[in-house]
Amino acid sequence: MHAIKVVFLLILTLAFMRLISWAFGWILYVWTGRITAWQSLSANLASLGLFVGFLFWNLMPNEPFDFAALVFGVVVYAGCFVTDLRWLPWHRQAGKRMIHVP
């Protein structure tokens, strides 16, 4: 039962992180009318910054920073960026390049 709970919490965490990344990307898309690779990178870096801020906010007094969680966040948002280059939920046209590369 413990393993099921850990897997469920991991999936929930990944889903929440992905939704935050998409939210920043969608805001940039609404402001500019398109999304470039730089904007997608910016959205994922902003999400990573929010994640790191949460890690700092969640620290107990005199507790060291959890660098393993930071590496986890970097890996997750790097994967989100790579995925964003190929597919975004607000782009539904098949065969059209999702990210405009200048």
mmCIF file of C-alpha atoms in Angstrom:
data_model
loop_
_atom_site.group_PDB
_atom_site.id
_atom_site.type_symbol
_atom_site.label_atom_id
_atom_site.label_comp_id
_atom_site.label_asym_id
_atom_site.label_seq_id
_atom_site.Cartn_x
_atom_site.Cartn_y
_atom_site.Cartn_z
ATOM 1 C CA MET A 1 0.000 0.000 0.000
ATOM 2 C CA HIS A 2 2.909 2.323 0.739
ATOM 3 C CA ALA A 3 4.315 1.935 -2.798
ATOM 4 C CA ILE A 4 0.940 2.778 -4.334
ATOM 5 C CA LYS A 5 0.763 5.943 -2.245
ATOM 6 C CA VAL A 6 4.289 6.995 -3.297
ATOM 7 C CA VAL A 7 3.519 6.384 -6.981
ATOM 8 C CA PHE A 8 0.238 8.301 -6.686
ATOM 9 C CA LEU A 9 1.961 11.271 -5.028
ATOM 10 C CA LEU A 10 4.712 11.246 -7.659
ATOM 11 C CA ILE A 11 2.158 11.275 -10.490
ATOM 12 C CA LEU A 12 0.222 14.043 -8.759
ATOM 13 C CA THR A 13 3.404 16.091 -8.329
ATOM 14 C CA LEU A 14 4.414 15.620 -11.975
ATOM 15 C CA ALA A 15 0.917 16.572 -13.164
ATOM 16 C CA PHE A 16 0.922 19.732 -11.051
ATOM 17 C CA MET A 17 4.397 20.686 -12.283
ATOM 18 C CA ARG A 18 3.294 20.176 -15.886
ATOM 19 C CA LEU A 19 0.155 22.262 -15.403
ATOM 20 C CA ILE A 20 2.225 25.125 -13.986
ATOM 21 C CA SER A 21 4.561 24.915 -16.984
ATOM 22 C CA TRP A 22 1.636 24.980 -19.418
ATOM 23 C CA ALA A 23 0.076 27.909 -17.550
ATOM 24 C CA PHE A 24 3.183 30.054 -17.984
ATOM 25 C CA GLY A 25 3.453 28.994 -21.631
ATOM 26 C CA TRP A 26 -0.205 29.742 -22.303
ATOM 27 C CA ILE A 27 0.128 33.212 -20.751
ATOM 28 C CA LEU A 28 3.056 33.946 -23.071
ATOM 29 C CA TYR A 29 1.052 32.582 -26.001
ATOM 30 C CA VAL A 30 -1.925 34.834 -25.208
ATOM 31 C CA TRP A 31 0.292 37.899 -24.878
ATOM 32 C CA THR A 32 2.199 37.364 -28.125
ATOM 33 C CA GLY A 33 -0.144 35.277 -30.315
ATOM 34 C CA ARG A 34 2.499 32.617 -30.882
ATOM 35 C CA ILE A 35 5.095 30.794 -28.858
ATOM 36 C CA THR A 36 8.747 30.498 -29.742
ATOM 37 C CA ALA A 37 11.364 28.150 -28.392
ATOM 38 C CA TRP A 38 12.691 30.995 -26.230
ATOM 39 C CA GLN A 39 9.254 31.634 -24.761
ATOM 40 C CA SER A 40 8.804 27.938 -24.048
ATOM 41 C CA LEU A 41 12.204 27.876 -22.373
ATOM 42 C CA SER A 42 11.256 30.974 -20.371
ATOM 43 C CA ALA A 43 7.985 29.388 -19.258
ATOM 44 C CA ASN A 44 9.776 26.260 -18.064
ATOM 45 C CA LEU A 45 12.497 28.277 -16.311
ATOM 46 C CA ALA A 46 9.818 30.359 -14.579
ATOM 47 C CA SER A 47 8.137 27.128 -13.477
ATOM 48 C CA LEU A 48 11.455 25.818 -12.202
ATOM 49 C CA GLY A 49 11.979 29.071 -10.324
ATOM 50 C CA LEU A 50 8.567 28.707 -8.722
ATOM 51 C CA PHE A 51 9.426 25.116 -7.768
ATOM 52 C CA VAL A 52 12.748 26.188 -6.205
ATOM 53 C CA GLY A 53 10.954 28.979 -4.366
ATOM 54 C CA PHE A 54 8.545 26.410 -2.960
ATOM 55 C CA LEU A 55 11.480 24.271 -1.838
ATOM 56 C CA PHE A 56 12.998 27.252 0.003
ATOM 57 C CA TRP A 57 9.647 28.217 1.517
ATOM 58 C CA ASN A 58 9.141 24.658 2.743
ATOM 59 C CA LEU A 59 12.510 24.452 4.557
ATOM 60 C CA MET A 60 12.543 24.051 8.318
ATOM 61 C CA PRO A 61 14.927 26.256 10.332
ATOM 62 C CA ASN A 62 18.556 25.080 9.958
ATOM 63 C CA GLU A 63 17.536 22.440 7.403
ATOM 64 C CA PRO A 64 19.906 22.182 4.422
ATOM 65 C CA PHE A 65 18.583 22.748 0.925
ATOM 66 C CA ASP A 66 17.520 19.555 -0.856
ATOM 67 C CA PHE A 67 19.651 19.448 -4.002
ATOM 68 C CA ALA A 68 18.146 16.106 -5.047
ATOM 69 C CA ALA A 69 14.770 17.846 -5.324
ATOM 70 C CA LEU A 70 16.420 20.590 -7.374
ATOM 71 C CA VAL A 71 17.859 18.009 -9.774
ATOM 72 C CA PHE A 72 14.417 16.382 -9.972
ATOM 73 C CA GLY A 73 12.899 19.746 -10.922
ATOM 74 C CA VAL A 74 15.567 20.419 -13.545
ATOM 75 C CA VAL A 75 15.003 16.996 -15.132
ATOM 76 C CA VAL A 76 11.215 17.395 -15.113
ATOM 77 C CA TYR A 77 11.242 20.876 -16.640
ATOM 78 C CA ALA A 78 13.887 19.908 -19.201
ATOM 79 C CA GLY A 79 11.539 17.110 -20.256
ATOM 80 C CA CYS A 80 8.654 19.579 -20.345
ATOM 81 C CA PHE A 81 10.672 21.882 -22.603
ATOM 82 C CA VAL A 82 11.516 19.075 -25.019
ATOM 83 C CA THR A 83 7.852 18.033 -25.080
ATOM 84 C CA ASP A 84 6.779 21.648 -25.685
ATOM 85 C CA LEU A 85 8.922 21.752 -28.810
ATOM 86 C CA ARG A 86 6.748 19.016 -30.350
ATOM 87 C CA TRP A 87 3.289 19.445 -28.812
ATOM 88 C CA LEU A 88 1.274 21.969 -26.840
ATOM 89 C CA PRO A 89 -2.350 21.508 -25.756
ATOM 90 C CA TRP A 90 -3.528 24.752 -27.345
ATOM 91 C CA HIS A 91 -2.140 23.782 -30.774
ATOM 92 C CA ARG A 92 -4.474 21.244 -32.318
ATOM 93 C CA GLN A 93 -3.490 21.379 -35.998
ATOM 94 C CA ALA A 94 -1.887 18.144 -37.141
ATOM 95 C CA GLY A 95 1.332 18.457 -39.082
ATOM 96 C CA LYS A 96 1.934 22.086 -38.126
ATOM 97 C CA ARG A 97 5.147 22.937 -36.365
ATOM 98 C CA MET A 98 4.255 23.791 -32.784
ATOM 99 C CA ILE A 99 7.119 26.120 -31.894
ATOM 100 C CA HIS A 100 8.130 28.946 -34.199
ATOM 101 C CA VAL A 101 11.911 28.851 -34.499
ATOM 102 C CA PRO A 102 13.320 32.212 -35.619
#
